[in-house]
Amino acid sequence: TTVLFSASDVLSLSTRVPLAVSDLSKYFHSIGLSLNISKTQCMLFSNRYSIPFILQHEQQEICSVNSVSFLGLTIDRRLDWLHHIEVLASKTSQFCYALRVISGSVGIDAAMSAYYAFIYSRFKYGIIFWGNSTGVEGILRIQKKCLRSIFGLSQQESCREIFVEHKVLTVVSMYILEAVVFVLENWNLFGHRRLEHEYDTRHRLQLVSDKYNFSYLQINIDYSLIKIFNSLPENFT
């Protein structure tokens, strides 16, 4: 069970959240369940690095964390996805040697199948959330390392031709593709924001996004998806 709260200041949260947790505990008790404090976590989302927030319930302190695993994604308090990328890099970098062994003993085709099964699938999962993070370059380096292992290239050799010849999407291209597909498959969420008028201007058929003056707010998924979609050629859709 996940509960989200929003407020303009920490003091308001410090008042509202304990009351809500108490209500939840009473509800759980009414249906024969109990709130396990040792397995309960709270996280304060903020663009500031250090804001004290202590949450207690029945004289027990609920653990406050800076990141949490949620449905296969590691969400951090600043929503910059650096923790998720760090975890993803740790899980995928270990496969590089295995891909080299598979390629050498079974063949490149088998190694590419293993790449798509164990590497590509992990990169693709949830990429519309973290694909525009500043840490994505680290994932791209791992991707290149995997392809060099499969095709027997040295660290100094470029693998650009491998991407093109074997039609392997870079992690950046994967992000762009998934973003466009998400917008088209969920047009009901975006179509009402279409800027349409009788004048034949270059931006006549583009989607309208909210305006953000700060760069850390421009990683907002809604802003990012619309920005990518608007950058497509007009004859794409």
PDB file of C-alpha atoms in Angstrom:
ATOM      1  CA  THR A   1       0.000   0.000   0.000  1.00  0.00           C
ATOM      2  CA  THR A   2       1.393   3.363  -1.051  1.00  0.00           C
ATOM      3  CA  VAL A   3       0.077   6.710   0.131  1.00  0.00           C
ATOM      4  CA  LEU A   4       1.167  10.065  -1.330  1.00  0.00           C
ATOM      5  CA  PHE A   5       0.907  13.466   0.318  1.00  0.00           C
ATOM      6  CA  SER A   6       1.752  16.911  -0.971  1.00  0.00           C
ATOM      7  CA  ALA A   7       2.163  20.191   0.871  1.00  0.00           C
ATOM      8  CA  SER A   8       3.927  23.506   0.483  1.00  0.00           C
ATOM      9  CA  ASP A   9       6.080  22.979   3.573  1.00  0.00           C
ATOM     10  CA  VAL A  10       7.366  20.206   5.824  1.00  0.00           C
ATOM     11  CA  LEU A  11       5.439  21.474   8.839  1.00  0.00           C
ATOM     12  CA  SER A  12       2.133  20.780   7.104  1.00  0.00           C
ATOM     13  CA  LEU A  13       3.262  17.269   6.253  1.00  0.00           C
ATOM     14  CA  SER A  14       4.381  16.677   9.832  1.00  0.00           C
ATOM     15  CA  THR A  15       0.813  17.373  10.916  1.00  0.00           C
ATOM     16  CA  ARG A  16      -1.130  15.562   8.202  1.00  0.00           C
ATOM     17  CA  VAL A  17       0.889  12.389   7.670  1.00  0.00           C
ATOM     18  CA  PRO A  18       0.801  11.019  11.262  1.00  0.00           C
ATOM     19  CA  LEU A  19      -2.983  11.456  11.338  1.00  0.00           C
ATOM     20  CA  ALA A  20      -3.341   9.609   8.044  1.00  0.00           C
ATOM     21  CA  VAL A  21      -1.072   6.785   9.216  1.00  0.00           C
ATOM     22  CA  SER A  22      -3.185   6.452  12.346  1.00  0.00           C
ATOM     23  CA  ASP A  23      -6.360   6.246  10.239  1.00  0.00           C
ATOM     24  CA  LEU A  24      -4.750   3.618   8.014  1.00  0.00           C
ATOM     25  CA  SER A  25      -3.717   1.579  11.032  1.00  0.00           C
ATOM     26  CA  LYS A  26      -7.288   1.666  12.354  1.00  0.00           C
ATOM     27  CA  TYR A  27      -8.645   0.626   8.952  1.00  0.00           C
ATOM     28  CA  PHE A  28      -6.206  -2.283   8.686  1.00  0.00           C
ATOM     29  CA  HIS A  29      -7.196  -3.407  12.163  1.00  0.00           C
ATOM     30  CA  SER A  30     -10.908  -3.303  11.222  1.00  0.00           C
ATOM     31  CA  ILE A  31     -10.336  -5.809   8.378  1.00  0.00           C
ATOM     32  CA  GLY A  32      -8.123  -8.124  10.389  1.00  0.00           C
ATOM     33  CA  LEU A  33      -4.737  -6.770   9.290  1.00  0.00           C
ATOM     34  CA  SER A  34      -2.003  -4.849  11.086  1.00  0.00           C
ATOM     35  CA  LEU A  35       0.455  -2.143  10.079  1.00  0.00           C
ATOM     36  CA  ASN A  36       3.968  -3.591  10.300  1.00  0.00           C
ATOM     37  CA  ILE A  37       6.131  -0.626  11.276  1.00  0.00           C
ATOM     38  CA  SER A  38       9.366  -2.540  10.672  1.00  0.00           C
ATOM     39  CA  LYS A  39       8.397  -2.966   7.006  1.00  0.00           C
ATOM     40  CA  THR A  40       6.987   0.542   6.566  1.00  0.00           C
ATOM     41  CA  GLN A  41       9.079   3.289   4.998  1.00  0.00           C
ATOM     42  CA  CYS A  42       8.577   6.968   4.314  1.00  0.00           C
ATOM     43  CA  MET A  43      10.364   9.216   1.851  1.00  0.00           C
ATOM     44  CA  LEU A  44      10.227  12.978   1.526  1.00  0.00           C
ATOM     45  CA  PHE A  45      10.392  14.079  -2.114  1.00  0.00           C
ATOM     46  CA  SER A  46      12.215  17.356  -2.447  1.00  0.00           C
ATOM     47  CA  ASN A  47      14.770  19.077  -4.683  1.00  0.00           C
ATOM     48  CA  ARG A  48      16.663  20.077  -1.555  1.00  0.00           C
ATOM     49  CA  TYR A  49      19.412  17.782  -0.328  1.00  0.00           C
ATOM     50  CA  SER A  50      18.686  17.762   3.391  1.00  0.00           C
ATOM     51  CA  ILE A  51      15.317  18.320   5.018  1.00  0.00           C
ATOM     52  CA  PRO A  52      14.692  16.667   8.399  1.00  0.00           C
ATOM     53  CA  PHE A  53      11.463  14.668   8.517  1.00  0.00           C
ATOM     54  CA  ILE A  54      10.649  12.272  11.346  1.00  0.00           C
ATOM     55  CA  LEU A  55       7.497  10.154  11.288  1.00  0.00           C
ATOM     56  CA  GLN A  56       6.327   8.186  14.315  1.00  0.00           C
ATOM     57  CA  HIS A  57       3.391   5.899  14.972  1.00  0.00           C
ATOM     58  CA  GLU A  58       2.516   4.482  18.392  1.00  0.00           C
ATOM     59  CA  GLN A  59       5.889   5.613  19.777  1.00  0.00           C
ATOM     60  CA  GLN A  60       7.759   3.830  17.006  1.00  0.00           C
ATOM     61  CA  GLU A  61       9.746   5.708  14.396  1.00  0.00           C
ATOM     62  CA  ILE A  62       8.975   4.826  10.775  1.00  0.00           C
ATOM     63  CA  CYS A  63      12.149   4.397   8.767  1.00  0.00           C
ATOM     64  CA  SER A  64      12.929   7.404   6.556  1.00  0.00           C
ATOM     65  CA  VAL A  65      14.788   6.498   3.352  1.00  0.00           C
ATOM     66  CA  ASN A  66      16.412   8.357   0.460  1.00  0.00           C
ATOM     67  CA  SER A  67      15.448   5.741  -2.128  1.00  0.00           C
ATOM     68  CA  VAL A  68      13.051   2.833  -2.345  1.00  0.00           C
ATOM     69  CA  SER A  69      12.412  -0.053  -4.748  1.00  0.00           C
ATOM     70  CA  PHE A  70       8.940   0.225  -6.242  1.00  0.00           C
ATOM     71  CA  LEU A  71       7.636  -2.116  -8.959  1.00  0.00           C
ATOM     72  CA  GLY A  72      11.122  -2.780 -10.281  1.00  0.00           C
ATOM     73  CA  LEU A  73      12.199   0.866 -10.253  1.00  0.00           C
ATOM     74  CA  THR A  74      14.440   2.509  -7.675  1.00  0.00           C
ATOM     75  CA  ILE A  75      12.818   5.836  -6.832  1.00  0.00           C
ATOM     76  CA  ASP A  76      14.933   8.457  -5.066  1.00  0.00           C
ATOM     77  CA  ARG A  77      13.836  11.494  -3.102  1.00  0.00           C
ATOM     78  CA  ARG A  78      15.076  13.980  -5.723  1.00  0.00           C
ATOM     79  CA  LEU A  79      13.554  12.037  -8.633  1.00  0.00           C
ATOM     80  CA  ASP A  80      16.757  12.339 -10.644  1.00  0.00           C
ATOM     81  CA  TRP A  81      16.853   8.508 -11.124  1.00  0.00           C
ATOM     82  CA  LEU A  82      20.563   8.287 -10.353  1.00  0.00           C
ATOM     83  CA  HIS A  83      19.934   5.561  -7.754  1.00  0.00           C
ATOM     84  CA  HIS A  84      17.942   3.526 -10.266  1.00  0.00           C
ATOM     85  CA  ILE A  85      20.666   3.849 -12.905  1.00  0.00           C
ATOM     86  CA  GLU A  86      23.280   2.828 -10.353  1.00  0.00           C
ATOM     87  CA  VAL A  87      21.306  -0.312  -9.474  1.00  0.00           C
ATOM     88  CA  LEU A  88      20.626  -1.053 -13.151  1.00  0.00           C
ATOM     89  CA  ALA A  89      24.298  -0.656 -14.032  1.00  0.00           C
ATOM     90  CA  SER A  90      25.297  -3.014 -11.243  1.00  0.00           C
ATOM     91  CA  LYS A  91      22.851  -5.686 -12.418  1.00  0.00           C
ATOM     92  CA  THR A  92      23.761  -5.534 -16.113  1.00  0.00           C
ATOM     93  CA  SER A  93      27.522  -4.942 -16.124  1.00  0.00           C
ATOM     94  CA  GLN A  94      28.114  -8.424 -14.728  1.00  0.00           C
ATOM     95  CA  PHE A  95      26.659  -9.976 -17.907  1.00  0.00           C
ATOM     96  CA  CYS A  96      29.360  -8.582 -20.191  1.00  0.00           C
ATOM     97  CA  TYR A  97      31.787 -11.423 -19.529  1.00  0.00           C
ATOM     98  CA  ALA A  98      29.002 -13.995 -19.931  1.00  0.00           C
ATOM     99  CA  LEU A  99      28.147 -12.524 -23.348  1.00  0.00           C
ATOM    100  CA  ARG A 100      31.784 -12.873 -24.419  1.00  0.00           C
ATOM    101  CA  VAL A 101      31.786 -16.537 -23.361  1.00  0.00           C
ATOM    102  CA  ILE A 102      28.483 -17.239 -25.129  1.00  0.00           C
ATOM    103  CA  SER A 103      29.670 -15.526 -28.307  1.00  0.00           C
ATOM    104  CA  GLY A 104      32.928 -17.464 -28.345  1.00  0.00           C
ATOM    105  CA  SER A 105      31.446 -20.880 -27.585  1.00  0.00           C
ATOM    106  CA  VAL A 106      27.983 -20.821 -29.166  1.00  0.00           C
ATOM    107  CA  GLY A 107      28.030 -17.929 -31.613  1.00  0.00           C
ATOM    108  CA  ILE A 108      27.085 -14.298 -32.097  1.00  0.00           C
ATOM    109  CA  ASP A 109      23.397 -15.051 -32.723  1.00  0.00           C
ATOM    110  CA  ALA A 110      23.074 -16.829 -29.383  1.00  0.00           C
ATOM    111  CA  ALA A 111      24.939 -14.022 -27.645  1.00  0.00           C
ATOM    112  CA  MET A 112      22.619 -11.418 -29.195  1.00  0.00           C
ATOM    113  CA  SER A 113      19.605 -13.441 -28.020  1.00  0.00           C
ATOM    114  CA  ALA A 114      21.088 -13.405 -24.521  1.00  0.00           C
ATOM    115  CA  TYR A 115      21.699  -9.656 -24.845  1.00  0.00           C
ATOM    116  CA  TYR A 116      18.046  -8.960 -25.659  1.00  0.00           C
ATOM    117  CA  ALA A 117      16.866 -11.305 -22.913  1.00  0.00           C
ATOM    118  CA  PHE A 118      19.074 -10.115 -20.060  1.00  0.00           C
ATOM    119  CA  ILE A 119      20.284  -6.614 -21.033  1.00  0.00           C
ATOM    120  CA  TYR A 120      17.875  -4.977 -23.454  1.00  0.00           C
ATOM    121  CA  SER A 121      14.799  -6.027 -21.483  1.00  0.00           C
ATOM    122  CA  ARG A 122      16.206  -4.438 -18.312  1.00  0.00           C
ATOM    123  CA  PHE A 123      17.144  -1.238 -20.142  1.00  0.00           C
ATOM    124  CA  LYS A 124      13.683  -0.992 -21.693  1.00  0.00           C
ATOM    125  CA  TYR A 125      11.733  -1.405 -18.464  1.00  0.00           C
ATOM    126  CA  GLY A 126      10.477   1.966 -17.240  1.00  0.00           C
ATOM    127  CA  ILE A 127      12.845   3.855 -19.525  1.00  0.00           C
ATOM    128  CA  ILE A 128      10.293   6.615 -20.172  1.00  0.00           C
ATOM    129  CA  PHE A 129      10.793   7.605 -16.523  1.00  0.00           C
ATOM    130  CA  TRP A 130      14.602   7.542 -16.261  1.00  0.00           C
ATOM    131  CA  GLY A 131      15.738   7.758 -19.887  1.00  0.00           C
ATOM    132  CA  ASN A 132      16.388  11.513 -19.787  1.00  0.00           C
ATOM    133  CA  SER A 133      18.397  11.394 -16.561  1.00  0.00           C
ATOM    134  CA  THR A 134      21.927  12.783 -16.564  1.00  0.00           C
ATOM    135  CA  GLY A 135      23.184   9.343 -15.545  1.00  0.00           C
ATOM    136  CA  VAL A 136      22.033   7.598 -18.727  1.00  0.00           C
ATOM    137  CA  GLU A 137      25.522   7.922 -20.233  1.00  0.00           C
ATOM    138  CA  GLY A 138      26.676   5.270 -17.767  1.00  0.00           C
ATOM    139  CA  ILE A 139      24.089   2.841 -19.145  1.00  0.00           C
ATOM    140  CA  LEU A 140      25.196   3.630 -22.697  1.00  0.00           C
ATOM    141  CA  ARG A 141      28.777   2.753 -21.768  1.00  0.00           C
ATOM    142  CA  ILE A 142      27.642  -0.618 -20.419  1.00  0.00           C
ATOM    143  CA  GLN A 143      25.645  -1.209 -23.598  1.00  0.00           C
ATOM    144  CA  LYS A 144      28.732  -0.533 -25.703  1.00  0.00           C
ATOM    145  CA  LYS A 145      30.789  -2.804 -23.460  1.00  0.00           C
ATOM    146  CA  CYS A 146      28.287  -5.616 -23.988  1.00  0.00           C
ATOM    147  CA  LEU A 147      28.418  -5.276 -27.779  1.00  0.00           C
ATOM    148  CA  ARG A 148      32.217  -5.182 -27.758  1.00  0.00           C
ATOM    149  CA  SER A 149      32.162  -8.417 -25.748  1.00  0.00           C
ATOM    150  CA  ILE A 150      29.816 -10.078 -28.239  1.00  0.00           C
ATOM    151  CA  PHE A 151      31.690  -9.013 -31.380  1.00  0.00           C
ATOM    152  CA  GLY A 152      35.200  -9.314 -29.939  1.00  0.00           C
ATOM    153  CA  LEU A 153      36.138  -5.645 -30.123  1.00  0.00           C
ATOM    154  CA  SER A 154      38.726  -3.975 -27.944  1.00  0.00           C
ATOM    155  CA  GLN A 155      37.857  -1.110 -25.625  1.00  0.00           C
ATOM    156  CA  GLN A 156      39.467   1.355 -28.049  1.00  0.00           C
ATOM    157  CA  GLU A 157      37.424   0.223 -31.072  1.00  0.00           C
ATOM    158  CA  SER A 158      34.222   2.025 -31.956  1.00  0.00           C
ATOM    159  CA  CYS A 159      31.027  -0.018 -31.986  1.00  0.00           C
ATOM    160  CA  ARG A 160      28.982   2.544 -33.933  1.00  0.00           C
ATOM    161  CA  GLU A 161      28.897   0.325 -37.030  1.00  0.00           C
ATOM    162  CA  ILE A 162      27.674  -2.581 -34.887  1.00  0.00           C
ATOM    163  CA  PHE A 163      24.664  -0.534 -33.768  1.00  0.00           C
ATOM    164  CA  VAL A 164      23.825   0.340 -37.380  1.00  0.00           C
ATOM    165  CA  GLU A 165      24.568  -2.993 -39.076  1.00  0.00           C
ATOM    166  CA  HIS A 166      22.715  -5.114 -36.524  1.00  0.00           C
ATOM    167  CA  LYS A 167      19.959  -2.544 -35.935  1.00  0.00           C
ATOM    168  CA  VAL A 168      20.649  -2.318 -32.205  1.00  0.00           C
ATOM    169  CA  LEU A 169      19.058   0.715 -30.614  1.00  0.00           C
ATOM    170  CA  THR A 170      21.207   2.754 -28.274  1.00  0.00           C
ATOM    171  CA  VAL A 171      19.681   3.393 -24.878  1.00  0.00           C
ATOM    172  CA  VAL A 172      19.005   6.993 -25.973  1.00  0.00           C
ATOM    173  CA  SER A 173      17.155   5.775 -29.085  1.00  0.00           C
ATOM    174  CA  MET A 174      15.250   3.292 -26.928  1.00  0.00           C
ATOM    175  CA  TYR A 175      14.092   6.153 -24.740  1.00  0.00           C
ATOM    176  CA  ILE A 176      12.935   8.232 -27.716  1.00  0.00           C
ATOM    177  CA  LEU A 177      11.088   5.277 -29.252  1.00  0.00           C
ATOM    178  CA  GLU A 178       9.337   4.344 -26.009  1.00  0.00           C
ATOM    179  CA  ALA A 179       8.385   7.980 -25.410  1.00  0.00           C
ATOM    180  CA  VAL A 180       6.785   8.333 -28.845  1.00  0.00           C
ATOM    181  CA  VAL A 181       5.005   4.983 -28.581  1.00  0.00           C
ATOM    182  CA  PHE A 182       3.652   5.897 -25.133  1.00  0.00           C
ATOM    183  CA  VAL A 183       2.213   9.186 -26.418  1.00  0.00           C
ATOM    184  CA  LEU A 184       0.586   7.499 -29.434  1.00  0.00           C
ATOM    185  CA  GLU A 185      -0.814   4.598 -27.409  1.00  0.00           C
ATOM    186  CA  ASN A 186      -2.140   6.966 -24.734  1.00  0.00           C
ATOM    187  CA  TRP A 187      -3.327   9.736 -26.996  1.00  0.00           C
ATOM    188  CA  ASN A 188      -6.332  10.359 -24.765  1.00  0.00           C
ATOM    189  CA  LEU A 189      -3.888  11.731 -22.174  1.00  0.00           C
ATOM    190  CA  PHE A 190      -2.261  14.148 -24.613  1.00  0.00           C
ATOM    191  CA  GLY A 191      -4.596  14.796 -27.550  1.00  0.00           C
ATOM    192  CA  HIS A 192      -6.560  17.490 -25.748  1.00  0.00           C
ATOM    193  CA  ARG A 193      -3.346  19.494 -25.535  1.00  0.00           C
ATOM    194  CA  ARG A 194      -2.967  19.703 -29.311  1.00  0.00           C
ATOM    195  CA  LEU A 195      -2.400  23.238 -30.535  1.00  0.00           C
ATOM    196  CA  GLU A 196      -4.599  23.495 -33.623  1.00  0.00           C
ATOM    197  CA  HIS A 197      -5.640  26.677 -35.408  1.00  0.00           C
ATOM    198  CA  GLU A 198      -6.401  27.841 -38.934  1.00  0.00           C
ATOM    199  CA  TYR A 199      -3.022  29.456 -39.527  1.00  0.00           C
ATOM    200  CA  ASP A 200      -0.424  27.307 -41.273  1.00  0.00           C
ATOM    201  CA  THR A 201       2.448  27.773 -38.833  1.00  0.00           C
ATOM    202  CA  ARG A 202       5.253  25.341 -38.113  1.00  0.00           C
ATOM    203  CA  HIS A 203       3.923  24.565 -34.586  1.00  0.00           C
ATOM    204  CA  ARG A 204       0.249  24.324 -35.563  1.00  0.00           C
ATOM    205  CA  LEU A 205      -0.100  20.591 -34.798  1.00  0.00           C
ATOM    206  CA  GLN A 206       2.202  20.347 -31.788  1.00  0.00           C
ATOM    207  CA  LEU A 207       1.271  19.442 -28.220  1.00  0.00           C
ATOM    208  CA  VAL A 208       1.300  22.136 -25.560  1.00  0.00           C
ATOM    209  CA  SER A 209       3.304  21.518 -22.397  1.00  0.00           C
ATOM    210  CA  ASP A 210       3.497  23.361 -19.116  1.00  0.00           C
ATOM    211  CA  LYS A 211       6.258  25.922 -18.806  1.00  0.00           C
ATOM    212  CA  TYR A 212       9.094  25.250 -16.352  1.00  0.00           C
ATOM    213  CA  ASN A 213      11.760  27.829 -15.627  1.00  0.00           C
ATOM    214  CA  PHE A 214      14.078  25.493 -13.726  1.00  0.00           C
ATOM    215  CA  SER A 215      16.000  22.664 -15.391  1.00  0.00           C
ATOM    216  CA  TYR A 216      15.355  20.219 -12.546  1.00  0.00           C
ATOM    217  CA  LEU A 217      11.611  20.561 -13.238  1.00  0.00           C
ATOM    218  CA  GLN A 218      12.084  19.848 -16.944  1.00  0.00           C
ATOM    219  CA  ILE A 219      12.805  16.182 -16.201  1.00  0.00           C
ATOM    220  CA  ASN A 220       9.068  15.937 -15.524  1.00  0.00           C
ATOM    221  CA  ILE A 221       7.878  12.978 -17.610  1.00  0.00           C
ATOM    222  CA  ASP A 222       4.951  14.911 -19.063  1.00  0.00           C
ATOM    223  CA  TYR A 223       7.242  17.725 -20.218  1.00  0.00           C
ATOM    224  CA  SER A 224       9.837  15.309 -21.622  1.00  0.00           C
ATOM    225  CA  LEU A 225       7.374  13.162 -23.583  1.00  0.00           C
ATOM    226  CA  ILE A 226       5.727  16.183 -25.198  1.00  0.00           C
ATOM    227  CA  LYS A 227       9.105  17.728 -26.040  1.00  0.00           C
ATOM    228  CA  ILE A 228      10.218  14.535 -27.816  1.00  0.00           C
ATOM    229  CA  PHE A 229       6.916  14.156 -29.640  1.00  0.00           C
ATOM    230  CA  ASN A 230       7.009  17.766 -30.857  1.00  0.00           C
ATOM    231  CA  SER A 231      10.505  17.257 -32.259  1.00  0.00           C
ATOM    232  CA  LEU A 232       9.220  14.634 -34.748  1.00  0.00           C
ATOM    233  CA  PRO A 233       8.723  15.577 -38.417  1.00  0.00           C
ATOM    234  CA  GLU A 234       5.195  16.851 -39.094  1.00  0.00           C
ATOM    235  CA  ASN A 235       4.473  13.989 -41.516  1.00  0.00           C
ATOM    236  CA  PHE A 236       5.302  11.350 -38.865  1.00  0.00           C
ATOM    237  CA  THR A 237       1.753  10.996 -37.532  1.00  0.00           C
TER     238      THR A 237
END
